[in-house]
Coordinates of C-alpha atoms and ligand atoms in Angstrom, one line a residue:
M168 CA 0.0 0.0 0.0
T169 CA 2.7 2.5 1.0
S170 CA 5.3 3.6 -1.5
S171 CA 9.0 3.7 -0.6
V172 CA 9.4 6.5 -3.2
P173 CA 9.3 9.8 -1.2
H174 CA 6.4 12.1 -1.9
L175 CA 6.5 15.8 -1.6
F176 CA 3.3 17.9 -1.2
T177 CA 4.1 21.5 -2.0
E178 CA 2.3 24.8 -2.0
I179 CA 0.5 24.1 1.2
G180 CA -1.2 27.4 2.2
Q181 CA -1.2 26.6 5.9
L182 CA 0.4 23.6 7.6
V183 CA -1.1 23.1 11.1
Q184 CA 1.0 21.4 13.7
P185 CA -0.7 20.6 17.0
H186 CA 1.7 20.8 19.9
L187 CA 2.6 17.6 21.7
S188 CA 0.9 18.9 24.9
E189 CA -1.9 21.3 25.1
G190 CA -0.3 23.7 27.5
D191 CA -2.0 26.6 29.2
T192 CA -2.7 28.9 26.3
R193 CA -5.6 28.9 23.8
T194 CA -3.1 28.3 20.9
P195 CA -1.9 24.8 21.3
L196 CA -0.7 24.6 17.7
T197 CA 1.6 26.2 15.2
V198 CA 0.4 27.3 11.7
T199 CA 3.1 27.6 9.0
P200 CA 2.3 29.4 5.8
N201 CA 3.9 28.4 2.5
A202 CA 4.7 24.9 3.7
S203 CA 5.6 21.5 2.3
L204 CA 5.2 18.0 3.6
L205 CA 7.7 15.3 2.7
L206 CA 6.6 11.6 3.2
A207 CA 8.1 8.2 2.7
D208 CA 7.1 4.7 3.6
G209 CA 3.8 5.9 5.1
R210 CA 5.6 8.2 7.5
V211 CA 6.4 11.9 7.8
V212 CA 10.0 12.7 6.8
A213 CA 9.8 16.5 7.1
A214 CA 7.1 19.1 7.5
G215 CA 7.1 22.9 7.7
D216 CA 8.5 25.9 5.8
A217 CA 8.7 25.0 2.1
D218 CA 12.3 26.3 1.7
L219 CA 13.5 24.2 4.6
V220 CA 11.7 21.0 3.6
G221 CA 12.9 21.5 0.0
T222 CA 16.5 21.2 1.1
H223 CA 16.0 17.7 2.7
P224 CA 18.1 15.1 0.9
Q225 CA 15.0 13.0 0.1
A226 CA 13.2 15.9 -1.5
A227 CA 15.2 15.8 -4.7
A228 CA 14.1 12.3 -5.7
A229 CA 10.5 12.8 -4.5
T230 CA 7.3 12.7 -6.6
T231 CA 5.7 16.1 -6.2
T232 CA 2.1 17.1 -5.9
S233 CA 1.0 20.8 -5.5
L234 CA -1.8 21.4 -3.1
Q235 CA -2.4 24.8 -4.6
G236 CA -2.5 26.8 -1.5
R237 CA -4.8 24.5 0.5
A238 CA -4.4 24.0 4.2
V239 CA -3.3 20.7 5.7
V240 CA -4.0 19.4 9.2
P241 CA -3.2 16.0 10.8
G242 CA -5.6 13.1 10.2
L243 CA -8.5 13.3 12.7
V244 CA -8.7 10.9 15.6
D245 CA -12.2 9.9 16.9
S246 CA -11.3 8.4 20.3
H247 CA -14.8 7.5 21.5
T248 CA -17.4 5.8 19.4
H249 CA -20.0 3.0 19.6
L250 CA -19.9 2.7 15.8
V251 CA -20.7 -1.0 15.6
F252 CA -24.4 -1.5 16.4
A253 CA -27.4 -3.1 14.8
G254 CA -30.8 -1.4 14.3
E255 CA -31.5 2.2 14.8
R256 CA -33.5 4.1 17.5
V257 CA -35.2 6.8 15.5
N258 CA -38.5 6.2 17.2
E259 CA -36.8 7.0 20.5
F260 CA -35.4 10.2 19.0
A261 CA -38.9 11.2 17.9
M262 CA -40.4 10.4 21.4
R263 CA -37.8 12.6 23.0
T264 CA -38.7 15.5 20.8
R265 CA -42.3 15.0 22.1
G266 CA -41.0 15.4 25.7
E267 CA -41.3 11.8 26.7
T268 CA -39.0 10.7 29.5
Y269 CA -36.2 8.1 29.7
E270 CA -38.6 5.9 31.7
S271 CA -41.4 6.1 29.2
I272 CA -39.0 5.4 26.3
A273 CA -37.6 2.4 28.2
A274 CA -41.1 1.2 28.9
A275 CA -41.9 1.3 25.1
G276 CA -38.9 -1.0 24.5
G277 CA -36.3 1.7 23.8
G278 CA -32.9 2.3 25.3
I279 CA -29.9 -0.1 25.3
V280 CA -32.2 -3.1 25.5
S281 CA -33.4 -2.4 22.0
S282 CA -29.8 -2.3 20.7
V283 CA -29.1 -5.6 22.4
A284 CA -32.1 -7.3 20.8
A285 CA -31.2 -5.9 17.4
L286 CA -27.6 -7.1 17.7
Q287 CA -29.0 -10.6 18.6
D288 CA -31.2 -10.7 15.5
C289 CA -28.6 -9.3 13.1
S290 CA -26.1 -11.5 11.1
L291 CA -22.5 -10.7 11.5
E292 CA -22.3 -9.8 7.8
A293 CA -25.2 -7.3 8.1
L294 CA -23.6 -5.9 11.2
V295 CA -20.3 -5.4 9.4
A296 CA -22.0 -4.0 6.3
Q297 CA -24.0 -1.3 8.1
S298 CA -21.0 -0.4 10.3
E299 CA -18.7 -0.1 7.3
R300 CA -21.0 2.5 5.8
R301 CA -20.7 4.6 8.9
L302 CA -16.9 4.2 9.0
S303 CA -16.5 5.3 5.4
H304 CA -18.7 8.3 6.1
M305 CA -16.3 9.2 8.9
Q306 CA -13.4 8.9 6.5
Q307 CA -15.1 11.3 4.1
L308 CA -15.0 13.8 7.0
G309 CA -11.3 13.5 7.6
V310 CA -11.1 10.8 10.2
T311 CA -8.1 8.4 9.9
T312 CA -8.1 6.7 13.3
V313 CA -11.2 5.5 15.1
E314 CA -11.9 3.7 18.4
I315 CA -15.0 1.5 18.6
K316 CA -16.5 0.0 21.7
S317 CA -18.5 -3.2 22.4
G318 CA -21.1 -3.0 25.1
Y319 CA -24.4 -3.8 23.3
G320 CA -24.0 -7.5 23.9
L321 CA -24.4 -7.8 27.7
S322 CA -23.5 -11.5 27.3
P323 CA -20.2 -13.2 26.4
D324 CA -21.5 -14.5 23.0
L325 CA -22.9 -11.2 21.9
E326 CA -20.0 -9.1 23.1
A327 CA -17.8 -11.4 21.1
K328 CA -20.0 -10.9 18.0
Q329 CA -19.5 -7.1 18.3
L330 CA -15.8 -7.5 18.8
D331 CA -15.7 -9.9 15.8
A332 CA -17.3 -7.1 13.7
I333 CA -14.8 -4.5 14.9
E334 CA -11.9 -6.9 13.9
I335 CA -13.4 -7.3 10.4
L336 CA -13.8 -3.6 10.0
A337 CA -10.2 -3.1 11.1
S338 CA -8.9 -5.6 8.5
N339 CA -11.1 -4.2 5.7
S340 CA -10.6 -0.5 6.2
P341 CA -7.6 1.7 5.3
L342 CA -8.3 3.6 8.6
T343 CA -6.7 2.6 11.9
V344 CA -9.5 0.9 13.9
L345 CA -8.9 0.1 17.6
G346 CA -11.3 -1.8 19.8
T347 CA -12.5 -1.3 23.4
V348 CA -14.4 -3.8 25.5
L349 CA -17.1 -1.8 27.4
A350 CA -18.9 -2.8 30.6
H351 CA -22.1 -0.9 29.8
V352 CA -24.9 -1.9 32.1
V353 CA -26.1 -5.0 34.0
P354 CA -28.9 -6.6 31.9
K355 CA -32.3 -6.7 33.5
T356 CA -32.3 -10.5 33.6
M357 CA -29.1 -10.4 35.8
R358 CA -30.2 -7.6 38.1
S359 CA -30.7 -10.0 41.1
R360 CA -27.4 -11.7 40.2
R361 CA -25.2 -8.6 39.7
E362 CA -22.2 -10.1 41.4
E363 CA -22.4 -13.1 39.0
Y364 CA -22.6 -10.8 36.0
I365 CA -19.5 -8.8 37.0
E366 CA -17.6 -12.1 37.7
Q367 CA -18.5 -13.3 34.2
F368 CA -17.5 -10.0 32.6
C369 CA -14.1 -10.2 34.3
E370 CA -13.4 -13.9 33.8
V371 CA -14.9 -14.5 30.3
V372 CA -15.6 -11.3 28.4
L373 CA -12.4 -9.4 29.4
P374 CA -10.0 -12.3 28.6
D375 CA -11.7 -13.0 25.3
A376 CA -11.4 -9.3 24.4
A377 CA -7.8 -9.0 25.5
R378 CA -6.7 -11.9 23.3
R379 CA -7.6 -9.8 20.2
E380 CA -4.8 -7.8 18.8
I381 CA -6.9 -4.7 18.0
V382 CA -8.6 -4.5 21.4
R383 CA -6.4 -2.2 23.5
Y384 CA -8.8 -0.7 26.0
C385 CA -11.4 -1.5 28.6
D386 CA -14.1 1.1 29.4
V387 CA -16.7 1.1 32.2
F388 CA -19.9 3.2 32.3
V389 CA -19.9 4.6 35.9
E390 CA -23.4 6.0 36.5
N391 CA -26.6 5.4 38.6
G392 CA -28.2 2.4 36.9
A393 CA -24.8 1.3 35.4
F394 CA -21.7 0.5 37.5
T395 CA -20.7 1.8 40.9
P396 CA -17.1 3.2 41.5
D397 CA -16.2 0.0 43.4
E398 CA -17.4 -2.2 40.6
A399 CA -15.6 -0.1 38.0
T400 CA -12.4 -0.4 40.1
R401 CA -12.7 -4.1 40.2
I402 CA -13.3 -4.4 36.4
S403 CA -10.5 -1.9 35.7
N404 CA -8.0 -3.8 37.8
K405 CA -8.8 -7.0 36.1
A406 CA -8.4 -5.2 32.7
R407 CA -5.0 -4.0 33.7
E408 CA -3.9 -7.5 34.6
L409 CA -4.8 -8.4 31.0
K410 CA -2.7 -5.5 29.7
L411 CA -5.7 -3.4 28.6
E412 CA -5.6 0.4 29.1
V413 CA -8.4 1.8 31.2
K414 CA -11.0 4.3 30.1
L415 CA -14.2 5.4 31.9
H416 CA -17.6 7.0 31.0
V417 CA -18.1 9.3 34.0
D418 CA -20.3 12.2 35.4
Q419 CA -22.6 12.2 32.3
L420 CA -26.0 12.5 34.1
H421 CA -24.9 13.5 37.6
D422 CA -21.6 14.3 39.3
G423 CA -20.8 10.9 40.8
S424 CA -17.1 11.8 41.5
G425 CA -16.3 9.8 38.4
A426 CA -13.5 12.2 37.4
A427 CA -11.8 11.6 40.8
L428 CA -12.1 7.9 40.3
A429 CA -10.5 8.1 36.8
A430 CA -7.6 10.0 38.4
E431 CA -7.3 7.5 41.2
L432 CA -7.2 4.6 38.7
G433 CA -4.8 6.4 36.4
A434 CA -7.1 6.0 33.5
L435 CA -5.9 6.9 30.0
S436 CA -9.0 9.1 29.6
A437 CA -12.2 10.1 31.4
D438 CA -15.1 10.6 29.0
H439 CA -18.3 12.7 29.1
L440 CA -17.8 14.9 32.2
E441 CA -20.9 17.0 31.6
K442 CA -21.5 17.3 35.4
T443 CA -17.9 17.2 36.6
N444 CA -17.1 19.7 39.3
A445 CA -14.0 21.9 39.8
E446 CA -12.4 19.4 42.2
G447 CA -12.8 16.5 39.7
A448 CA -11.4 18.6 36.8
K449 CA -8.3 19.4 39.0
A450 CA -7.9 15.7 39.9
L451 CA -7.9 14.8 36.2
A452 CA -5.3 17.5 35.4
D453 CA -3.0 16.5 38.3
A454 CA -3.2 12.8 37.3
G455 CA -2.6 13.5 33.6
V456 CA -5.9 11.9 32.5
V457 CA -7.1 13.1 29.2
A458 CA -10.6 14.7 29.5
T459 CA -12.7 13.7 26.5
I460 CA -15.8 15.8 25.8
L461 CA -18.6 14.5 23.6
P462 CA -20.7 17.4 22.3
G463 CA -22.7 15.2 19.9
C464 CA -24.8 14.2 23.0
G465 CA -25.7 17.9 23.6
L466 CA -26.7 18.3 20.0
F467 CA -28.7 15.1 19.9
L468 CA -30.4 15.0 23.3
G469 CA -31.2 18.7 23.5
G470 CA -31.5 20.5 26.9
D471 CA -28.6 21.4 29.0
N472 CA -26.3 18.6 28.1
W473 CA -23.1 20.4 27.0
P474 CA -19.8 19.4 28.6
A475 CA -17.9 22.1 30.2
G476 CA -14.8 22.2 28.0
R477 CA -13.6 25.6 29.2
P478 CA -13.5 24.8 32.9
L479 CA -11.7 21.5 32.2
R480 CA -9.1 23.4 30.1
D481 CA -8.7 26.1 32.7
A482 CA -8.1 23.5 35.4
G483 CA -5.2 22.3 33.3
C484 CA -6.7 19.3 31.5
S485 CA -5.8 18.1 28.1
V486 CA -9.2 18.1 26.4
A487 CA -10.0 15.6 23.5
V488 CA -13.2 15.9 21.5
A489 CA -15.0 12.8 20.1
T490 CA -18.3 12.0 18.5
D491 CA -19.6 9.2 20.9
C492 CA -21.4 8.0 17.7
N493 CA -24.2 5.7 19.0
P494 CA -27.8 5.1 18.1
G495 CA -29.4 6.3 21.4
S496 CA -27.7 9.5 22.5
S497 CA -25.4 10.8 19.7
M498 CA -26.2 9.5 16.2
V499 CA -23.4 11.8 15.0
L500 CA -20.7 10.7 12.6
D501 CA -19.3 14.2 12.0
L502 CA -16.1 14.9 14.0
P503 CA -15.5 18.3 12.5
L504 CA -19.1 19.2 13.6
C505 CA -18.2 18.1 17.1
G506 CA -15.2 20.4 16.9
T507 CA -17.5 23.3 16.0
L508 CA -19.8 22.5 18.9
S509 CA -16.9 22.2 21.3
A510 CA -16.1 25.8 20.4
T511 CA -19.5 27.3 20.2
Q512 CA -21.2 25.4 23.1
C513 CA -18.3 24.2 25.3
G514 CA -16.0 27.2 25.4
L515 CA -13.0 26.0 23.5
S516 CA -11.2 28.1 21.0
L517 CA -10.9 26.8 17.4
E518 CA -7.3 26.0 18.0
E519 CA -8.2 24.0 21.1
A520 CA -11.0 22.3 19.1
L521 CA -8.5 21.2 16.4
W522 CA -6.1 20.0 19.0
G523 CA -8.9 18.0 20.6
I524 CA -9.7 16.1 17.4
T525 CA -6.1 15.4 16.5
R526 CA -3.4 15.2 19.1
G527 CA -6.0 15.1 21.9
G528 CA -7.7 12.1 20.4
A529 CA -4.4 10.4 19.9
M530 CA -3.4 11.0 23.5
A531 CA -6.8 9.6 24.7
L532 CA -5.9 6.4 22.9
G533 CA -2.3 6.4 24.1
L534 CA -0.9 6.7 20.6
N535 CA 2.3 8.6 20.1
D536 CA 2.7 8.2 16.4
R537 CA -0.1 10.4 15.2
G538 CA -2.1 13.5 15.9
T539 CA 0.6 15.8 14.7
L540 CA 2.8 15.8 11.5
N541 CA 6.2 15.5 13.1
P542 CA 9.0 13.5 11.5
G543 CA 8.6 9.8 12.1
E544 CA 4.8 10.0 12.6
R545 CA 2.2 8.2 10.5
A546 CA 1.5 10.2 7.3
D547 CA -2.2 10.6 8.1
F548 CA -3.4 14.1 7.1
V549 CA -6.4 16.1 5.9
V550 CA -6.4 18.5 3.0
V551 CA -8.9 21.3 3.6
D552 CA -10.4 22.7 0.4
S553 CA -9.5 26.2 1.5
S554 CA -6.4 28.2 2.3
D555 CA -7.7 28.7 5.8
W556 CA -7.7 25.6 8.1
R557 CA -10.5 27.1 10.2
K558 CA -12.9 26.3 7.4
L559 CA -12.8 22.8 8.9
F560 CA -15.2 24.2 11.5
Y561 CA -16.8 27.1 9.8
T562 CA -19.6 25.4 7.8
P563 CA -20.9 22.6 10.0
G564 CA -22.5 19.8 8.0
A565 CA -20.8 21.0 4.8
T566 CA -17.1 20.8 5.7
P567 CA -15.0 21.6 2.6
L568 CA -12.4 18.8 2.3
F569 CA -10.2 18.2 -0.7
G570 CA -9.0 14.7 0.4
V571 CA -7.5 12.6 3.2
G572 CA -4.0 11.1 3.3
I573 CA -3.8 7.7 4.9
A574 CA -0.3 6.3 5.6
G575 CA 1.0 8.6 2.8
N576 CA -1.7 7.9 0.2
L577 CA -3.8 10.9 -0.7
I578 CA -7.4 9.9 -1.4
R579 CA -9.1 12.7 -3.2
F580 CA -12.8 13.4 -2.6
Ligands
LIG645 ZN1 -20.0 6.5 24.9

């Protein structure tokens, strides 16, 4: 797939380099005008000022493509999705717009239960086919790395089916696809045998997930009606034994001190954080846990569901932005749109928003070879069809993209 002949992209109007850490300013990136990008073997060889890159020894032999003044940013990283699911929940969406409650929606057969039933009834082929459509839509919007969670199975067999689908997507797609095993909720049928369910999750579901090469993370939904902090600690400790990194869904519907728990457990990221208080934000910053905000939920659910991006940044957190693509609370595939929302609704600057969907996403996945365009990193990049990189966020729903580079290969749209 990748060519060993160096490739030089010239006449880049703006080359955007997110900084390795977000720092304490609102400009966590450097923008170089009149830039070039030199790539070989799927990696970045040199990036920056055109005159400097042009003097690189490998530049002379390179195939050259002019980008005619367009802006280039690193490939986008969506670090939190539930992209593999069966069935849709449009009825629930409609009920919510009529003011119906979570309880009445659940009573009508909605909620996670309906996704579990749909997963059960769906063939693996059909599950993969509909998930592939969503994945390729994300690629059209500049995403080059995506994390996908299980969690609609709620039994060892069905969790394995979801993870099988994620593995097939990973091998069929040019994108980097990484898997997470998610402890989502305890199914109704096991409510009186909660302990038994958690035991089964730790002893059967987690080891099966950890055996798979693409599964790198374990996530636990910590919330009333899902898992308690003690249960999340137990599951996370077992995951660590199996060499999985820990992530947590916390403080989405109420402040359950989930951020402090993520800090205590040394999680890679704490995600959601809509209700996190100042103490929790400081705990995340002190522990170096990436704070991942998911503004698609605010868009999709309505009401006052926006995560507080600004207070998290002001507390010193590194803030990643992801879609949380899922059929119930964020049927959103558009990561640039989430970047726009993180700025207009959650208080980030456009520079912080871009950082959050590139380097921030990579940090939330523990990946040090992407999210910027430094020498040695994967040559994943987005060519914005404009000389101004901020156009990535300026026309939500109609983002002007010229193409996406994956491991050095430019796919034009
Ligand atoms: Zn989620």
